[in-house]
mmCIF file of C-alpha atoms in Angstrom:
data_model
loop_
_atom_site.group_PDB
_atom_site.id
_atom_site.type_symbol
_atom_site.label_atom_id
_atom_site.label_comp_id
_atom_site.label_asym_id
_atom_site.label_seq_id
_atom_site.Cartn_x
_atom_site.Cartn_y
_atom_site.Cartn_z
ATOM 1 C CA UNK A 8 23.621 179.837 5.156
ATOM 2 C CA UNK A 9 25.334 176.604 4.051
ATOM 3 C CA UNK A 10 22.534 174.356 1.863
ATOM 4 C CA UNK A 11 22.017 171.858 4.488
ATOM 5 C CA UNK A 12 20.442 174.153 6.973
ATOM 6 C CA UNK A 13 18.308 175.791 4.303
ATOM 7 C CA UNK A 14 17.207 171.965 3.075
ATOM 8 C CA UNK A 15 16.761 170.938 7.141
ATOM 9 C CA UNK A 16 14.383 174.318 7.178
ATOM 10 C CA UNK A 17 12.316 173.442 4.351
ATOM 11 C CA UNK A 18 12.482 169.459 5.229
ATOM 12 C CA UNK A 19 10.460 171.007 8.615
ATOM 13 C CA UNK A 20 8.474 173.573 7.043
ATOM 14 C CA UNK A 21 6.867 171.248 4.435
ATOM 15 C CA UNK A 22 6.277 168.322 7.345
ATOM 16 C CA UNK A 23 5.027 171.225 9.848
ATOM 17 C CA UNK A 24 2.605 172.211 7.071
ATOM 18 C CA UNK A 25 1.019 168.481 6.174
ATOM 19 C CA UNK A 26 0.539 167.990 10.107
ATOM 20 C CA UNK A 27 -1.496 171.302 10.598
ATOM 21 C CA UNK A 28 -4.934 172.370 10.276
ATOM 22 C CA UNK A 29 -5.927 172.733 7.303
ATOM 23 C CA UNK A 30 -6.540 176.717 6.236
ATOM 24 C CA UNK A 31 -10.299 176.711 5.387
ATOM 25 C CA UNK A 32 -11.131 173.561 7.361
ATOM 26 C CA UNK A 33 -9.676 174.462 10.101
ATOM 27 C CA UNK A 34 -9.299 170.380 10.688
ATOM 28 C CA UNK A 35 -7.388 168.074 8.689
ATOM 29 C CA UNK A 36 -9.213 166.212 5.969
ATOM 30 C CA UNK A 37 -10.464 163.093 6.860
ATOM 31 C CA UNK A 38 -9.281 160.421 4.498
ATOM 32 C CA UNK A 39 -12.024 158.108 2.568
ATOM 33 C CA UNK A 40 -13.018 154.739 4.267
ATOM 34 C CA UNK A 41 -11.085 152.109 1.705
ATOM 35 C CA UNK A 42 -12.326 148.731 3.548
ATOM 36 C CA UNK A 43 -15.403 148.669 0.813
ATOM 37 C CA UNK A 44 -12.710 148.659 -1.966
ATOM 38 C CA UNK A 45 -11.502 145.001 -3.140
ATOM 39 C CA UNK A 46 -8.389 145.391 -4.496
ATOM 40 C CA UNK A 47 -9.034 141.806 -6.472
ATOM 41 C CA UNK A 48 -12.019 142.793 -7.990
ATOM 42 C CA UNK A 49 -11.125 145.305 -10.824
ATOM 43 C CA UNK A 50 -13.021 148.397 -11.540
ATOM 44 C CA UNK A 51 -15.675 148.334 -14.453
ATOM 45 C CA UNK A 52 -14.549 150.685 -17.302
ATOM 46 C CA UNK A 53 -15.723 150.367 -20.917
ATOM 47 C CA UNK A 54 -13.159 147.930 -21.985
ATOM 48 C CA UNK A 55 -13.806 145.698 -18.844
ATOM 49 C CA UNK A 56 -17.496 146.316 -18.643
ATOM 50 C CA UNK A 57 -19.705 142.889 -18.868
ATOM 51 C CA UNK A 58 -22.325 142.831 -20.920
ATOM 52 C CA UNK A 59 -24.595 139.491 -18.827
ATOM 53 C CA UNK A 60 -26.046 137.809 -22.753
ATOM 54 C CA UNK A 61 -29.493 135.793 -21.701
ATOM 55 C CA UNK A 62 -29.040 132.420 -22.179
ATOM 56 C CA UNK A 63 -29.600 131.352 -25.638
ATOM 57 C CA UNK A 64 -30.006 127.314 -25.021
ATOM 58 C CA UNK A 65 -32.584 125.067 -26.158
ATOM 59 C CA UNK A 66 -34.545 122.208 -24.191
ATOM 60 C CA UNK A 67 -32.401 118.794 -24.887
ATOM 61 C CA UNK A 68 -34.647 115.574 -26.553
ATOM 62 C CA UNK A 69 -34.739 113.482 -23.577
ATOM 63 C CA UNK A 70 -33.921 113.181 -19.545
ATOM 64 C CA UNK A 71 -32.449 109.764 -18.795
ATOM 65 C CA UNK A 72 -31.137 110.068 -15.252
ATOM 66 C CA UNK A 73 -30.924 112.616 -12.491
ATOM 67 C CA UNK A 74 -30.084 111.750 -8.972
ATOM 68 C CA UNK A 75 -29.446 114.369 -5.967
ATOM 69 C CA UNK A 76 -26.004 113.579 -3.551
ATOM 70 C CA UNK A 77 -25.152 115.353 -0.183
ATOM 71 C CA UNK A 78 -21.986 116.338 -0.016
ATOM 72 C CA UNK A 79 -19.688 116.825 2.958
ATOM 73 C CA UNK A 80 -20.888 120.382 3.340
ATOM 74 C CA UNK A 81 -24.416 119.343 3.761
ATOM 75 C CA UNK A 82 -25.779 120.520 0.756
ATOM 76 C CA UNK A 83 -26.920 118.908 -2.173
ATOM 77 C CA UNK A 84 -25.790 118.350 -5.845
ATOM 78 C CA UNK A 85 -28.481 117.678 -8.143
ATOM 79 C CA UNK A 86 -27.204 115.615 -11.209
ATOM 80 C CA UNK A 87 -29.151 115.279 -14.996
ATOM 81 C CA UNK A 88 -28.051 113.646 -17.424
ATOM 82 C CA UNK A 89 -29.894 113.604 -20.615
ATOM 83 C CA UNK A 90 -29.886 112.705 -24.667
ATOM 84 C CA UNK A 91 -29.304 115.250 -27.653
ATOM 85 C CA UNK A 92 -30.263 113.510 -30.789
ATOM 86 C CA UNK A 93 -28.481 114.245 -34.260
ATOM 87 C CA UNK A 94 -26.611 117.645 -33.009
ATOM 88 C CA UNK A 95 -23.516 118.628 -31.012
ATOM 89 C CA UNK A 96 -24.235 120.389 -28.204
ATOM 90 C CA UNK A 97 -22.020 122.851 -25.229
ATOM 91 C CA UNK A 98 -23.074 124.787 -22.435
ATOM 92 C CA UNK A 99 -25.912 122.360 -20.405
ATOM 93 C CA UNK A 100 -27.992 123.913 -17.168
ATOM 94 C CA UNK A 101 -30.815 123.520 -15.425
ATOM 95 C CA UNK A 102 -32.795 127.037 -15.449
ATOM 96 C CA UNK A 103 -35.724 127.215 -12.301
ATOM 97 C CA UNK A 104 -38.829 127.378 -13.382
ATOM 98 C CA UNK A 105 -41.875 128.229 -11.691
ATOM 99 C CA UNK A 106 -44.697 125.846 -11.069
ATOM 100 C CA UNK A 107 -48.185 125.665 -9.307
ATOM 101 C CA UNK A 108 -47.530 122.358 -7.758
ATOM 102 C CA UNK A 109 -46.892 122.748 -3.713
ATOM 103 C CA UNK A 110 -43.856 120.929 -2.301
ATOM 104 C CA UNK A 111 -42.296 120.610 -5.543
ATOM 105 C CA UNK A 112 -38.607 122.074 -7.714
ATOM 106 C CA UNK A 113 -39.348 122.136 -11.505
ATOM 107 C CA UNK A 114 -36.223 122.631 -13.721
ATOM 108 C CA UNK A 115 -35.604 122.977 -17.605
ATOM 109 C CA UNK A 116 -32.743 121.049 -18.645
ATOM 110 C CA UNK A 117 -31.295 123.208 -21.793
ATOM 111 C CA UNK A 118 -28.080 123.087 -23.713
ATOM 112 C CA UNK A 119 -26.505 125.439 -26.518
ATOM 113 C CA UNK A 120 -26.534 123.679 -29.857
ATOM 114 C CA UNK A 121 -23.865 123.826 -32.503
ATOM 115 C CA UNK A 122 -24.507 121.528 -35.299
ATOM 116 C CA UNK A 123 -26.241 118.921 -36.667
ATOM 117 C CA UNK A 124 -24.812 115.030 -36.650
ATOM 118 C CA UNK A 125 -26.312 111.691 -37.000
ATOM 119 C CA UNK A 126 -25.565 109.688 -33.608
ATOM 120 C CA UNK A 127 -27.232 110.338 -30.220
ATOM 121 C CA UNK A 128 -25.139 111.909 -27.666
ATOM 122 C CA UNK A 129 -25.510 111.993 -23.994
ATOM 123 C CA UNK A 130 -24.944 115.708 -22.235
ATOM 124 C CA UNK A 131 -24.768 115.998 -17.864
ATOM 125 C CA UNK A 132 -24.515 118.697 -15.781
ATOM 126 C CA UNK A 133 -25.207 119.856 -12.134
ATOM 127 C CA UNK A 134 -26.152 122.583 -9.712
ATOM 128 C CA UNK A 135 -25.922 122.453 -6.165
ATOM 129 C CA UNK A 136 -29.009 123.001 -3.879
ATOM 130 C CA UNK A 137 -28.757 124.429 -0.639
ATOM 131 C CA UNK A 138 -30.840 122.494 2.561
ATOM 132 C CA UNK A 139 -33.173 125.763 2.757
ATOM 133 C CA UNK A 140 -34.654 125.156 -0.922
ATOM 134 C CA UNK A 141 -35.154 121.662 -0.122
ATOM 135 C CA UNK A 142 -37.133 121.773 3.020
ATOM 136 C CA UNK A 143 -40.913 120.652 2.684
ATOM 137 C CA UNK A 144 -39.797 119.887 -1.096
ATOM 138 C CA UNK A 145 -41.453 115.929 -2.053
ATOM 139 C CA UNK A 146 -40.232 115.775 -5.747
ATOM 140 C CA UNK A 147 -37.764 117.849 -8.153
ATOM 141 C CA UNK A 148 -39.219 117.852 -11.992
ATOM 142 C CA UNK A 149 -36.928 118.223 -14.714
ATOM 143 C CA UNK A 150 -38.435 119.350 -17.645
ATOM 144 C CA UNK A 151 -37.149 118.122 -21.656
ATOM 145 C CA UNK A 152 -38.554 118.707 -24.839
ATOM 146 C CA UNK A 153 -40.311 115.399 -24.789
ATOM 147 C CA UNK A 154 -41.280 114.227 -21.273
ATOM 148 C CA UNK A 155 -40.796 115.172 -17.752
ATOM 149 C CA UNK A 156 -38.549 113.307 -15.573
ATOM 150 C CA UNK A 157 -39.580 113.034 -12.152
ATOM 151 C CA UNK A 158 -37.540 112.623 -8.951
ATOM 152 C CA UNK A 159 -38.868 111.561 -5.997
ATOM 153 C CA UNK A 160 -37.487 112.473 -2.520
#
């Protein structure tokens, strides 16, 4: 038999044999449902793994300003700005915290601190409030090592 005909019989033999019932199953295997599977979101292995640290921050010296903006998606963005006397600070956010009062969002404004300097610094940041966690809310507390600033709605 020339090798063409023997490749052609194999060539059908192999495809015959992928398209047929499987031996012991007596069905063909039913492949794994891959629509749960992100290919953009890698796999957690021990090099990859994250390890979530607690924040380590510390409440800043004083609030000076906060102020809450819509914006054009109809939530909110809840801005603090706030003083850090005689260090150098990174990392500022408001942390939730719980409170007794009815109708009302206390927050702890904290920041990472570095090192220690002689001027007065001012630190800001923002997080962004959805319309659900404001409803029935009259005032949003943000909490400092000093005072508590309060913001009336």
């Amino acid at each position: 038999m020339p090798v063409y005909k023997l490749y052609l019989l194999t060539l059908l033999f192999c495809a015959g044999c992928t398209s047929a019932p499987n031996i012991f199953d007596l069905s063909p295997k039913e492949e794994a449902n891959h629509m749960d599977i992100n290919p953009l979101i890698p796999k957690e292995n021990i090099i990859t793994r994250t390890n979530p640290k607690k924040y380590t921050g510390e409440l800043i010296e004083k609030v000076t300003y906060a102020e809450l903006t819509i914006t054009q998606a109809y939530d909110f963005i809840l801005l603090a700005s706030g003083v850090i006397e005689s260090a150098v600070a990174y990392d500022p956010r408001l942390i939730p915290v719980t409170t007794e009062e009815p109708n009302t969002l206390k927050y702890s404004f904290k920041a990472r601190y570095v090192s220690k300097k002689n001027e007065n610094r001012t630190i800001t940041t923002a997080i962004t409030l959805g319309t659900k966690k404001l409803e029935n809310i009259d005032k949003i507390l943000i909490e400092s090592k000093n005072t508590i600033f309060e913001l009336k709605l």
